[in-house]
Amino acid sequence: QVQLVESGGGLVRPGESLRLSCSASGFGSDYYTFVWFRQAPGKEREAVLCINKSGGMTWYADSDDSVKGRFSILRYDAKNTVYLQMNMMKPEDTAVYYCAVAKSYYCSEHPSDMRSWGQGTQVTVSS
């Protein structure tokens, strides 16, 4: 049973940084592809970026222009943990952030392609 637990959410001011963690258990995380999603109030869940088992990263269309250059994803397989580093944060980054594991090796932006989800962590960017 794959289990994911996110942590690190909170309230930050515009321009500040935040690092989210996703701790995995029940499997060897180095075999899997991880995707960070976010869901803002009243909006659909959207993929933010993905890291595959080889360390390759993919940013997704809806968020590409707004997060590339500010967000990055790191994986630390020895700790079965994946991180989402968010810099120069903006109010539009406010959302619940979810960590997910894909069903296959390939990155995907579709929630239906994920095999497991974390419970989500709230991130609020406000002055």
N, CA, C and O atoms as a MOPAC input file, in Angstrom:
PM7 MOZYME 1SCF
protein

 N      0.83700 1    -1.17500 1     0.00000 1
 C      0.00000 1     0.00000 1     0.00000 1
 C      0.89100 1     1.25000 1     0.00000 1
 O      1.67200 1     1.47500 1     0.92400 1
 N      0.75400 1     2.03600 1    -1.03600 1
 C      1.53900 1     3.26000 1    -1.13300 1
 C      0.87100 1     4.34500 1    -0.30200 1
 O     -0.32400 1     4.60100 1    -0.45000 1
 N      1.63700 1     4.97700 1     0.56400 1
 C      1.10600 1     6.07400 1     1.36100 1
 C      1.99700 1     7.30300 1     1.21600 1
 O      3.22400 1     7.20200 1     1.23200 1
 N      1.36400 1     8.45900 1     1.07500 1
 C      2.07400 1     9.72400 1     0.91900 1
 C      1.56700 1    10.71800 1     1.95200 1
 O      0.36200 1    10.82800 1     2.17900 1
 N      2.48500 1    11.43500 1     2.57300 1
 C      2.11800 1    12.43900 1     3.56700 1
 C      2.84500 1    13.73300 1     3.23900 1
 O      4.07500 1    13.78000 1     3.21600 1
 N      2.06300 1    14.79000 1     2.98400 1
 C      2.66000 1    16.09300 1     2.71200 1
 C      2.79700 1    16.88600 1     4.00400 1
 O      2.05100 1    16.68300 1     4.96200 1
 N      3.76200 1    17.78700 1     4.00700 1
 C      3.92000 1    18.70500 1     5.13000 1
 C      4.64400 1    19.94900 1     4.62600 1
 O      5.18900 1    19.97300 1     3.52300 1
 N      4.63200 1    20.97800 1     5.46700 1
 C      5.37700 1    22.18300 1     5.13900 1
 C      4.53800 1    23.34500 1     4.67000 1
 O      5.07100 1    24.42600 1     4.42000 1
 N      3.23600 1    23.15400 1     4.54300 1
 C      2.38700 1    24.24400 1     4.12000 1
 C      2.27000 1    25.31600 1     5.19300 1
 O      2.67900 1    25.12000 1     6.33700 1
 N      1.70100 1    26.45300 1     4.80000 1
 C      1.52900 1    27.52300 1     5.76700 1
 C      1.24700 1    28.84700 1     5.08100 1
 O      0.91200 1    28.89800 1     3.89700 1
 N      1.39000 1    29.90300 1     5.84200 1
 C      1.14700 1    31.25400 1     5.35700 1
 C      2.49000 1    31.94900 1     5.11300 1
 O      3.34100 1    32.00800 1     6.00000 1
 N      2.66100 1    32.47000 1     3.90800 1
 C      3.87400 1    33.22400 1     3.58800 1
 C      3.47800 1    34.52400 1     2.90900 1
 O      2.36200 1    34.66400 1     2.40700 1
 N      4.39400 1    35.46100 1     2.90000 1
 C      4.16100 1    36.73900 1     2.23400 1
 C      4.63200 1    36.66800 1     0.78700 1
 O      5.50300 1    35.85700 1     0.47300 1
 N      4.09000 1    37.47800 1    -0.08900 1
 C      4.57800 1    37.51600 1    -1.47800 1
 C      6.08300 1    37.74400 1    -1.51800 1
 O      6.62700 1    38.57300 1    -0.78800 1
 N      6.73100 1    36.99600 1    -2.37900 1
 C      8.17700 1    37.09800 1    -2.51300 1
 C      8.95400 1    36.13300 1    -1.64000 1
 O     10.15100 1    35.94000 1    -1.85500 1
 N      8.30400 1    35.52400 1    -0.66100 1
 C      8.99000 1    34.58800 1     0.22900 1
 C      9.03300 1    33.19100 1    -0.39100 1
 O      8.46900 1    32.94000 1    -1.45600 1
 N      9.72300 1    32.29300 1     0.31600 1
 C      9.89600 1    30.92100 1    -0.15000 1
 C      9.25600 1    29.94400 1     0.81500 1
 O      9.02700 1    30.24700 1     1.98600 1
 N      8.97500 1    28.76500 1     0.29100 1
 C      8.40200 1    27.69100 1     1.10100 1
 C      8.81700 1    26.37000 1     0.48000 1
 O      8.88500 1    26.24300 1    -0.74300 1
 N      9.09400 1    25.38900 1     1.32200 1
 C      9.42800 1    24.05500 1     0.82800 1
 C      8.42200 1    23.05800 1     1.37300 1
 O      8.25900 1    22.93400 1     2.58600 1
 N      7.75800 1    22.35900 1     0.49200 1
 C      6.84300 1    21.29200 1     0.87700 1
 C      7.55300 1    19.95300 1     0.80100 1
 O      8.41300 1    19.73700 1    -0.05300 1
 N      7.18300 1    19.06400 1     1.69900 1
 C      7.74700 1    17.71400 1     1.70400 1
 C      6.65500 1    16.70400 1     1.44000 1
 O      5.50000 1    16.90000 1     1.81700 1
 N      7.03100 1    15.63400 1     0.79600 1
 C      6.13000 1    14.51500 1     0.56000 1
 C      6.88700 1    13.24900 1     0.95700 1
 O      7.82100 1    12.82800 1     0.27400 1
 N      6.47200 1    12.65900 1     2.05700 1
 C      7.13600 1    11.45700 1     2.54100 1
 C      6.35500 1    10.23200 1     2.09100 1
 O      5.14100 1    10.15100 1     2.27600 1
 N      7.06400 1     9.28700 1     1.50000 1
 C      6.43300 1     8.09700 1     0.95400 1
 C      6.74900 1     6.87600 1     1.79900 1
 O      7.84500 1     6.74300 1     2.34200 1
 N      5.78400 1     6.00100 1     1.89800 1
 C      6.00200 1     4.74600 1     2.60200 1
 C      5.24700 1     3.63200 1     1.89500 1
 O      4.32600 1     3.88000 1     1.11600 1
 N      5.64400 1     2.43000 1     2.17400 1
 C      4.96500 1     1.28000 1     1.58700 1
 C      5.55600 1     0.83700 1     0.27000 1
 O      5.07900 1    -0.12000 1    -0.34000 1
 N      6.60800 1     1.53800 1    -0.18200 1
 C      7.25500 1     1.15400 1    -1.43100 1
 C      8.60700 1     1.84600 1    -1.50400 1
 O      8.88700 1     2.77200 1    -0.74200 1
 N      9.43400 1     1.39100 1    -2.41800 1
 C     10.70500 1     2.04500 1    -2.62700 1
 C     10.51800 1     3.22900 1    -3.55500 1
 O     10.23900 1     3.04800 1    -4.74000 1
 N     10.66900 1     4.44500 1    -3.03100 1
 C     10.30200 1     5.63600 1    -3.80100 1
 C     11.16200 1     5.83800 1    -5.02400 1
 O     10.74300 1     6.53600 1    -5.94800 1
 N     12.35600 1     5.25500 1    -5.07200 1
 C     13.21800 1     5.52400 1    -6.21600 1
 C     12.68900 1     4.88700 1    -7.49100 1
 O     13.19800 1     5.17600 1    -8.57400 1
 N     11.68700 1     4.03200 1    -7.39200 1
 C     11.13400 1     3.40800 1    -8.59000 1
 C      9.99600 1     4.20900 1    -9.20500 1
 O      9.48500 1     3.83300 1   -10.26000 1
 N      9.60100 1     5.27000 1    -8.59000 1
 C      8.37900 1     5.91000 1    -9.00000 1
 C      8.54400 1     7.34200 1    -9.47600 1
 O      9.53600 1     8.01900 1    -9.20300 1
 N      7.51400 1     7.76800 1   -10.20700 1
 C      7.41100 1     9.13000 1   -10.69700 1
 C      6.43500 1     9.89700 1    -9.81500 1
 O      5.32600 1     9.43800 1    -9.54500 1
 N      6.86800 1    11.07300 1    -9.37000 1
 C      6.06500 1    11.89400 1    -8.46700 1
 C      5.58300 1    13.14600 1    -9.18600 1
 O      6.30000 1    13.73800 1    -9.99300 1
 N      4.36500 1    13.53000 1    -8.87800 1
 C      3.78100 1    14.74200 1    -9.44400 1
 C      3.20900 1    15.58600 1    -8.31300 1
 O      2.51400 1    15.07300 1    -7.43600 1
 N      3.50100 1    16.86900 1    -8.33600 1
 C      2.85200 1    17.81700 1    -7.42400 1
 C      1.69200 1    18.47400 1    -8.17000 1
 O      1.84300 1    18.96300 1    -9.28900 1
 N      0.53700 1    18.47000 1    -7.51600 1
 C     -0.66200 1    19.13200 1    -8.01100 1
 C     -1.02300 1    20.24700 1    -7.03800 1
 O     -0.53200 1    20.29600 1    -5.91000 1
 N     -1.88300 1    21.13100 1    -7.49600 1
 C     -2.45900 1    22.11200 1    -6.57800 1
 C     -3.89600 1    22.39600 1    -6.99700 1
 O     -4.27300 1    22.24900 1    -8.16000 1
 N     -4.67700 1    22.80500 1    -6.01400 1
 C     -6.07300 1    23.12400 1    -6.27700 1
 C     -6.42900 1    24.38900 1    -5.51500 1
 O     -6.45900 1    24.40800 1    -4.28500 1
 N     -6.69700 1    25.43300 1    -6.26500 1
 C     -7.10800 1    26.70100 1    -5.67700 1
 C     -8.61800 1    26.69100 1    -5.46500 1
 O     -9.32200 1    25.92500 1    -6.12300 1
 N     -9.12500 1    27.51500 1    -4.57000 1
 C    -10.57200 1    27.55600 1    -4.32500 1
 C    -11.35200 1    27.82400 1    -5.60600 1
 O    -11.06100 1    28.76400 1    -6.34400 1
 N    -12.34500 1    26.98200 1    -5.85300 1
 C    -13.19300 1    27.16300 1    -7.01600 1
 C    -12.58900 1    26.73700 1    -8.33000 1
 O    -13.19100 1    26.93900 1    -9.38500 1
 N    -11.40000 1    26.14700 1    -8.28400 1
 C    -10.73300 1    25.73400 1    -9.52200 1
 C    -10.47700 1    24.23600 1    -9.50700 1
 O    -10.52700 1    23.58400 1    -8.46400 1
 N    -10.20100 1    23.71200 1   -10.69700 1
 C     -9.88100 1    22.29800 1   -10.79200 1
 C     -8.44500 1    22.04800 1   -10.33400 1
 O     -7.59900 1    22.94200 1   -10.33600 1
 N     -8.20800 1    20.81300 1    -9.94700 1
 C     -6.86000 1    20.42200 1    -9.55700 1
 C     -5.97000 1    20.45000 1   -10.80100 1
 O     -6.34000 1    19.92600 1   -11.85200 1
 N     -4.79700 1    21.06700 1   -10.67000 1
 C     -3.89300 1    21.16000 1   -11.79800 1
 C     -2.51100 1    20.64600 1   -11.42000 1
 O     -2.04200 1    20.82700 1   -10.29700 1
 N     -1.87200 1    19.99500 1   -12.39600 1
 C     -0.50800 1    19.53900 1   -12.18700 1
 C      0.42600 1    20.73200 1   -12.22700 1
 O      0.25400 1    21.65100 1   -13.02700 1
 N      1.40800 1    20.70000 1   -11.35800 1
 C      2.39000 1    21.78100 1   -11.30700 1
 C      3.69300 1    21.32000 1   -11.94800 1
 O      4.14100 1    21.89400 1   -12.94000 1
 N      4.29100 1    20.29500 1   -11.38500 1
 C      5.44100 1    19.71200 1   -12.02800 1
 C      5.67300 1    18.29400 1   -11.53500 1
 O      5.11700 1    17.85200 1   -10.52900 1
 N      6.51600 1    17.60500 1   -12.28400 1
 C      6.72100 1    16.17300 1   -12.11200 1
 C      8.21200 1    15.87900 1   -12.11100 1
 O      9.00400 1    16.57400 1   -12.74800 1
 N      8.58000 1    14.81600 1   -11.36800 1
 C      9.94100 1    14.31500 1   -11.46000 1
 C      9.87900 1    12.81500 1   -11.64800 1
 O      9.21000 1    12.12000 1   -10.88300 1
 N     10.58000 1    12.30000 1   -12.67300 1
 C     10.55900 1    10.85400 1   -12.88300 1
 C     11.71600 1    10.19700 1   -12.14300 1
 O     12.50000 1    10.86500 1   -11.46800 1
 N     11.80900 1     8.88600 1   -12.27900 1
 C     12.80400 1     8.15800 1   -11.49900 1
 C     14.22300 1     8.51200 1   -11.90800 1
 O     15.15900 1     8.29600 1   -11.13800 1
 N     14.39900 1     9.05400 1   -13.11000 1
 C     15.72200 1     9.46000 1   -13.57700 1
 C     16.07900 1    10.88000 1   -13.17100 1
 O     17.18900 1    11.34300 1   -13.43500 1
 N     15.14700 1    11.57200 1   -12.53100 1
 C     15.39800 1    12.94100 1   -12.10500 1
 C     14.96600 1    13.99000 1   -13.09700 1
 O     15.15400 1    15.18300 1   -12.85900 1
 N     14.38000 1    13.56200 1   -14.22500 1
 C     13.90300 1    14.51900 1   -15.20300 1
 C     12.65800 1    15.23500 1   -14.72300 1
 O     11.76400 1    14.61500 1   -14.14800 1
 N     12.59300 1    16.54600 1   -14.95800 1
 C     11.45700 1    17.33100 1   -14.49000 1
 C     10.60200 1    17.81300 1   -15.65600 1
 O     11.11100 1    18.10900 1   -16.73700 1
 N      9.30500 1    17.88600 1   -15.42200 1
 C      8.36600 1    18.40900 1   -16.40500 1
 C      7.45500 1    19.41500 1   -15.72500 1
 O      6.84500 1    19.11600 1   -14.69900 1
 N      7.36300 1    20.61100 1   -16.29700 1
 C      6.41000 1    21.61600 1   -15.81500 1
 C      5.17700 1    21.53300 1   -16.71400 1
 O      5.29500 1    21.21100 1   -17.89600 1
 N      4.00500 1    21.81900 1   -16.16800 1
 C      2.78500 1    21.64400 1   -16.93400 1
 C      2.21700 1    22.93300 1   -17.45900 1
 O      2.42800 1    24.00900 1   -16.90000 1
 N      1.47000 1    22.79400 1   -18.57800 1
 C      1.07400 1    23.92300 1   -19.41700 1
 C      0.38400 1    25.03300 1   -18.64000 1
 O      0.75500 1    26.20100 1   -18.74900 1
 N     -0.61600 1    24.66600 1   -17.86000 1
 C     -1.38900 1    25.71600 1   -17.19400 1
 C     -0.54500 1    26.51900 1   -16.22200 1
 O     -0.81200 1    27.69400 1   -15.97000 1
 N      0.47400 1    25.87300 1   -15.68200 1
 C      1.25300 1    26.57000 1   -14.67200 1
 C      2.66200 1    26.88300 1   -15.15100 1
 O      3.44000 1    27.51100 1   -14.43200 1
 N      2.99500 1    26.44900 1   -16.36500 1
 C      4.37000 1    26.55200 1   -16.84500 1
 C      4.91700 1    27.95800 1   -16.75600 1
 O      5.97500 1    28.18300 1   -16.16900 1
 N      4.20200 1    28.90700 1   -17.33700 1
 C      4.72700 1    30.26100 1   -17.37800 1
 C      4.78700 1    30.89300 1   -16.00200 1
 O      5.60700 1    31.77000 1   -15.73200 1
 N      3.90800 1    30.43100 1   -15.15100 1
 C      3.83300 1    31.10000 1   -13.85700 1
 C      4.76100 1    30.50000 1   -12.81500 1
 O      5.09200 1    31.16500 1   -11.83300 1
 N      5.19500 1    29.23900 1   -13.00800 1
 C      6.01000 1    28.63100 1   -11.95700 1
 C      7.42600 1    28.28100 1   -12.39700 1
 O      8.32000 1    28.14300 1   -11.56200 1
 N      7.63400 1    28.13500 1   -13.70000 1
 C      8.97100 1    27.77200 1   -14.13900 1
 C      9.91700 1    28.89200 1   -13.79900 1
 O      9.63900 1    30.05800 1   -14.07700 1
 N     11.04300 1    28.54200 1   -13.19300 1
 C     11.96300 1    29.56800 1   -12.73000 1
 C     11.75400 1    29.91600 1   -11.27500 1
 O     12.63300 1    30.49700 1   -10.63900 1
 N     10.58000 1    29.56100 1   -10.73500 1
 C     10.32300 1    29.81200 1    -9.31500 1
 C     10.19800 1    28.52500 1    -8.51700 1
 O     10.59900 1    28.47000 1    -7.35400 1
 N      9.64600 1    27.49400 1    -9.13200 1
 C      9.42800 1    26.22500 1    -8.43600 1
 C     10.39900 1    25.17000 1    -8.94700 1
 O     10.77600 1    25.17200 1   -10.11900 1
 N     10.79100 1    24.28800 1    -8.07200 1
 C     11.58200 1    23.13700 1    -8.47800 1
 C     11.20200 1    21.94800 1    -7.60700 1
 O     10.65200 1    22.10200 1    -6.51700 1
 N     11.50100 1    20.79300 1    -8.10000 1
 C     11.17200 1    19.56200 1    -7.38600 1
 C     12.45500 1    18.77400 1    -7.16300 1
 O     13.28700 1    18.64200 1    -8.06100 1
 N     12.59500 1    18.26600 1    -5.97800 1
 C     13.79300 1    17.52300 1    -5.60300 1
 C     13.36800 1    16.18300 1    -5.03300 1
 O     12.34200 1    16.08400 1    -4.36000 1
 N     14.14900 1    15.16200 1    -5.29900 1
 C     13.84700 1    13.87800 1    -4.68600 1
 C     15.06000 1    13.37900 1    -3.93200 1
 O     16.19100 1    13.47700 1    -4.40700 1
 N     14.81300 1    12.85400 1    -2.77200 1
 C     15.85500 1    12.32700 1    -1.89800 1
 C     15.44700 1    10.89100 1    -1.59100 1
 O     14.78500 1    10.61000 1    -0.59200 1
 N     15.86200 1     9.99500 1    -2.47800 1
 C     15.38900 1     8.61800 1    -2.40700 1
 C     15.80600 1     7.91300 1    -1.12500 1
 O     15.10400 1     7.02200 1    -0.64600 1
 N     16.95200 1     8.31300 1    -0.56400 1
 C     17.39900 1     7.66700 1     0.66800 1
 C     16.41600 1     7.89900 1     1.79800 1
 O     16.34300 1     7.10300 1     2.73500 1
 N     15.66200 1     8.98300 1     1.71600 1
 C     14.67500 1     9.28300 1     2.75700 1
 C     13.25900 1     9.06900 1     2.26100 1
 O     12.29900 1     9.40100 1     2.95700 1
 N     13.11900 1     8.51300 1     1.05400 1
 C     11.77700 1     8.33400 1     0.46200 1
 C     10.97700 1     9.62200 1     0.50600 1
 O      9.79300 1     9.62000 1     0.84000 1
 N     11.62800 1    10.71300 1     0.17000 1
 C     10.98400 1    12.02500 1     0.26700 1
 C     11.19300 1    12.82200 1    -1.01300 1
 O     12.26000 1    12.80000 1    -1.62600 1
 N     10.13600 1    13.52200 1    -1.39000 1
 C     10.18000 1    14.43100 1    -2.52700 1
 C      9.81700 1    15.81800 1    -2.01200 1
 O      8.92600 1    15.95900 1    -1.17500 1
 N     10.49600 1    16.82900 1    -2.50500 1
 C     10.26900 1    18.18300 1    -2.05300 1
 C      9.79700 1    19.06300 1    -3.21000 1
 O     10.17900 1    18.86600 1    -4.36400 1
 N      8.96100 1    20.03100 1    -2.86700 1
 C      8.59100 1    21.07700 1    -3.81500 1
 C      9.11800 1    22.38500 1    -3.24500 1
 O      8.61000 1    22.88200 1    -2.24000 1
 N     10.13100 1    22.93500 1    -3.88500 1
 C     10.71100 1    24.20000 1    -3.45700 1
 C     10.03500 1    25.32200 1    -4.22200 1
 O     10.05200 1    25.35000 1    -5.45200 1
 N      9.44800 1    26.23500 1    -3.49100 1
 C      8.71500 1    27.34200 1    -4.10700 1
 C      9.35900 1    28.65800 1    -3.68500 1
 O      9.41700 1    28.98000 1    -2.49800 1
 N      9.83200 1    29.40000 1    -4.65100 1
 C     10.48300 1    30.68800 1    -4.40400 1
 C      9.69100 1    31.82100 1    -5.02900 1
 O      8.86100 1    31.60200 1    -5.91100 1
 N      9.95300 1    33.02700 1    -4.56600 1
 C      9.29500 1    34.23800 1    -5.10400 1
 C      7.79500 1    34.01300 1    -5.22800 1
 O      7.20600 1    34.22900 1    -6.28700 1
 N      7.20100 1    33.58700 1    -4.15600 1
 C      5.80200 1    33.19000 1    -4.19700 1
 C      4.87700 1    34.37600 1    -4.43100 1
 O      5.16400 1    35.51400 1    -4.06100 1
 N      3.74300 1    34.05100 1    -5.06700 1
 C      2.75200 1    35.05600 1    -5.43800 1
 C      1.39800 1    34.68000 1    -4.84000 1
 O      1.15900 1    33.51100 1    -4.54000 1
 N      0.52100 1    35.64800 1    -4.66700 1
 C     -0.81600 1    35.32000 1    -4.13500 1
 C     -1.54200 1    34.26400 1    -4.95200 1
 O     -2.31700 1    33.48300 1    -4.40000 1
 N     -1.30500 1    34.22700 1    -6.25900 1
 C     -1.97600 1    33.22600 1    -7.10200 1
 C     -1.43600 1    31.81000 1    -6.88800 1
 O     -1.97200 1    30.85400 1    -7.44800 1
 N     -0.38700 1    31.66900 1    -6.08800 1
 C      0.08900 1    30.34100 1    -5.72000 1
 C     -0.72800 1    29.74000 1    -4.57100 1
 O     -0.54500 1    28.57500 1    -4.21800 1
 N     -1.61200 1    30.52400 1    -4.00200 1
 C     -2.43900 1    30.03900 1    -2.90500 1
 C     -3.29900 1    28.87000 1    -3.37200 1
 O     -4.04800 1    28.98600 1    -4.34300 1
 N     -3.18400 1    27.73900 1    -2.66900 1
 C     -3.90300 1    26.52600 1    -3.05100 1
 C     -3.61000 1    25.44100 1    -2.02800 1
 O     -2.74500 1    25.59000 1    -1.16500 1
 N     -4.34500 1    24.35500 1    -2.14600 1
 C     -3.96800 1    23.12800 1    -1.45400 1
 C     -3.05700 1    22.36600 1    -2.41000 1
 O     -3.39800 1    22.13600 1    -3.57000 1
 N     -1.90000 1    21.98400 1    -1.90000 1
 C     -0.91100 1    21.28100 1    -2.70700 1
 C     -0.92900 1    19.79500 1    -2.35500 1
 O     -0.94000 1    19.41100 1    -1.18600 1
 N     -0.93100 1    18.96300 1    -3.41900 1
 C     -0.99300 1    17.52300 1    -3.25600 1
 C      0.20900 1    16.86900 1    -3.92000 1
 O      0.65700 1    17.28200 1    -4.99000 1
 N      0.70700 1    15.85800 1    -3.27100 1
 C      1.73400 1    15.00900 1    -3.83800 1
 C      1.05100 1    13.73800 1    -4.34500 1
 O      0.14300 1    13.21500 1    -3.69900 1
 N      1.48900 1    13.25100 1    -5.48900 1
 C      0.90800 1    12.03800 1    -6.04500 1
 C      1.99500 1    11.19300 1    -6.69200 1
 O      3.03500 1    11.70300 1    -7.10800 1
 N      1.73700 1     9.90200 1    -6.76800 1
 C      2.62100 1     8.97100 1    -7.45800 1
 C      1.91900 1     8.48600 1    -8.71400 1
 O      0.76500 1     8.06000 1    -8.66700 1
 N      2.61700 1     8.55300 1    -9.83000 1
 C      2.02100 1     8.14200 1   -11.09800 1
 C      1.94800 1     6.62400 1   -11.20600 1
 O      2.71000 1     5.89500 1   -10.57100 1
 N      1.00600 1     6.17300 1   -12.03200 1
 C      0.84100 1     4.73600 1   -12.24200 1
 C      1.99400 1     4.16300 1   -13.05500 1
 O      2.31000 1     2.97800 1   -12.94800 1
 N      2.62300 1     5.01200 1   -13.87200 1
 C      3.69700 1     4.51800 1   -14.71500 1
 C      4.94900 1     5.36700 1   -14.53100 1
 O      4.95900 1     6.31700 1   -13.74800 1
 N      5.99000 1     5.01600 1   -15.25200 1
 C      7.24200 1     5.77800 1   -15.21600 1
 C      7.06400 1     7.17900 1   -15.78500 1
 O      7.77800 1     8.10100 1   -15.38900 1
 N      6.12800 1     7.35000 1   -16.70200 1
 C      6.01200 1     8.60300 1   -17.44000 1
 C      5.27400 1     9.66400 1   -16.64900 1
 O      4.30900 1     9.37300 1   -15.94200 1
 N      5.73700 1    10.89300 1   -16.77400 1
 C      5.04800 1    12.00800 1   -16.15300 1
 C      3.69400 1    12.21700 1   -16.81300 1
 O      3.53200 1    11.98000 1   -18.01000 1
 N      2.74500 1    12.65400 1   -16.04000 1
 C      1.41700 1    12.93400 1   -16.55200 1
 C      0.80100 1    14.06300 1   -15.75000 1
 O      1.07700 1    14.22300 1   -14.56100 1
 N     -0.03700 1    14.84200 1   -16.41500 1
 C     -0.73100 1    15.93000 1   -15.72800 1
 C     -2.16100 1    15.54200 1   -15.37000 1
 O     -2.91300 1    16.36300 1   -14.84500 1
 N     -2.52800 1    14.33400 1   -15.64000 1
 C     -3.90500 1    13.91600 1   -15.41600 1
 C     -4.07600 1    13.20900 1   -14.08000 1
 O     -3.41200 1    12.20400 1   -13.82400 1
 N     -4.95900 1    13.72000 1   -13.22500 1
 C     -5.17600 1    13.05800 1   -11.93800 1
 C     -5.53100 1    11.58100 1   -12.06800 1
 O     -5.20200 1    10.78500 1   -11.18900 1
 N     -6.19300 1    11.21200 1   -13.14800 1
 C     -6.58800 1     9.81200 1   -13.32100 1
 C     -5.39700 1     8.89500 1   -13.58300 1
 O     -5.53300 1     7.67400 1   -13.51500 1
 N     -4.23300 1     9.46800 1   -13.88000 1
 C     -3.02500 1     8.67400 1   -14.11000 1
 C     -2.21000 1     8.46100 1   -12.83500 1
 O     -1.12100 1     7.88900 1   -12.88300 1
 N     -2.72600 1     8.91200 1   -11.71400 1
 C     -2.02200 1     8.76500 1   -10.45400 1
 C     -2.53400 1     7.53800 1    -9.69200 1
 O     -3.72100 1     7.21200 1    -9.74100 1
 N     -1.62000 1     6.86800 1    -8.99100 1
 C     -2.01300 1     5.67500 1    -8.23800 1
 C     -2.23600 1     5.96700 1    -6.76000 1
 O     -2.97700 1     5.24400 1    -6.09400 1
 N     -1.60800 1     7.01300 1    -6.24200 1
 C     -1.75700 1     7.33500 1    -4.82300 1
 C     -1.65100 1     8.84000 1    -4.64000 1
 O     -0.97900 1     9.53400 1    -5.40300 1
 N     -2.32700 1     9.32100 1    -3.61700 1
 C     -2.35300 1    10.74700 1    -3.29700 1
 C     -2.06900 1    10.96300 1    -1.81500 1
 O     -2.40600 1    10.13500 1    -0.96800 1
 N     -1.44300 1    12.08800 1    -1.53100 1
 C     -1.36400 1    12.53500 1    -0.15900 1
 C     -2.64400 1    13.26600 1     0.21200 1
 O     -3.54400 1    13.43300 1    -0.61000 1
 N     -2.70600 1    13.69600 1     1.45700 1
 C     -3.91700 1    14.34400 1     1.96300 1
 C     -3.98600 1    15.82600 1     1.60500 1
 O     -5.04100 1    16.44600 1     1.73500 1
 N     -2.88700 1    16.38600 1     1.16100 1
 C     -2.84900 1    17.79100 1     0.79500 1
 C     -2.37300 1    18.66800 1     1.93300 1
 O     -2.55600 1    18.34000 1     3.10500 1
 N     -1.75400 1    19.79600 1     1.57500 1
 C     -1.30900 1    20.76400 1     2.56200 1
 C     -1.63100 1    22.16700 1     2.03000 1
 O     -1.38800 1    22.47200 1     0.86300 1
 N     -2.17600 1    23.00100 1     2.89900 1
 C     -2.61500 1    24.33500 1     2.49300 1
 C     -1.43500 1    25.28900 1     2.42500 1
 O     -0.61700 1    25.36100 1     3.34200 1
 N     -1.36500 1    26.02200 1     1.31700 1
 C     -0.36700 1    27.07600 1     1.14600 1
 C     -1.12600 1    28.36800 1     0.86500 1
 O     -1.94400 1    28.43200 1    -0.05300 1
 N     -0.85000 1    29.38600 1     1.65600 1
 C     -1.49600 1    30.68200 1     1.48000 1
 C     -0.42600 1    31.74900 1     1.34100 1
 O      0.48100 1    31.85800 1     2.16700 1
 N     -0.55000 1    32.53200 1     0.28100 1
 C      0.39900 1    33.61800 1     0.04300 1
 C     -0.37300 1    34.93400 1     0.15000 1
 O     -1.23400 1    35.24100 1    -0.67500 1
 N     -0.04600 1    35.68500 1     1.17100 1
 C     -0.80200 1    36.91500 1     1.42700 1
 C      0.04000 1    37.86600 1     2.24000 1
 O      0.84100 1    37.45600 1     3.08000 1
 N     -0.15300 1    39.14800 1     1.97600 1
 C      0.54300 1    40.15500 1     2.76700 1
 C     -0.29600 1    40.55700 1     3.98100 1
 O      0.12700 1    41.40000 1     4.77200 1

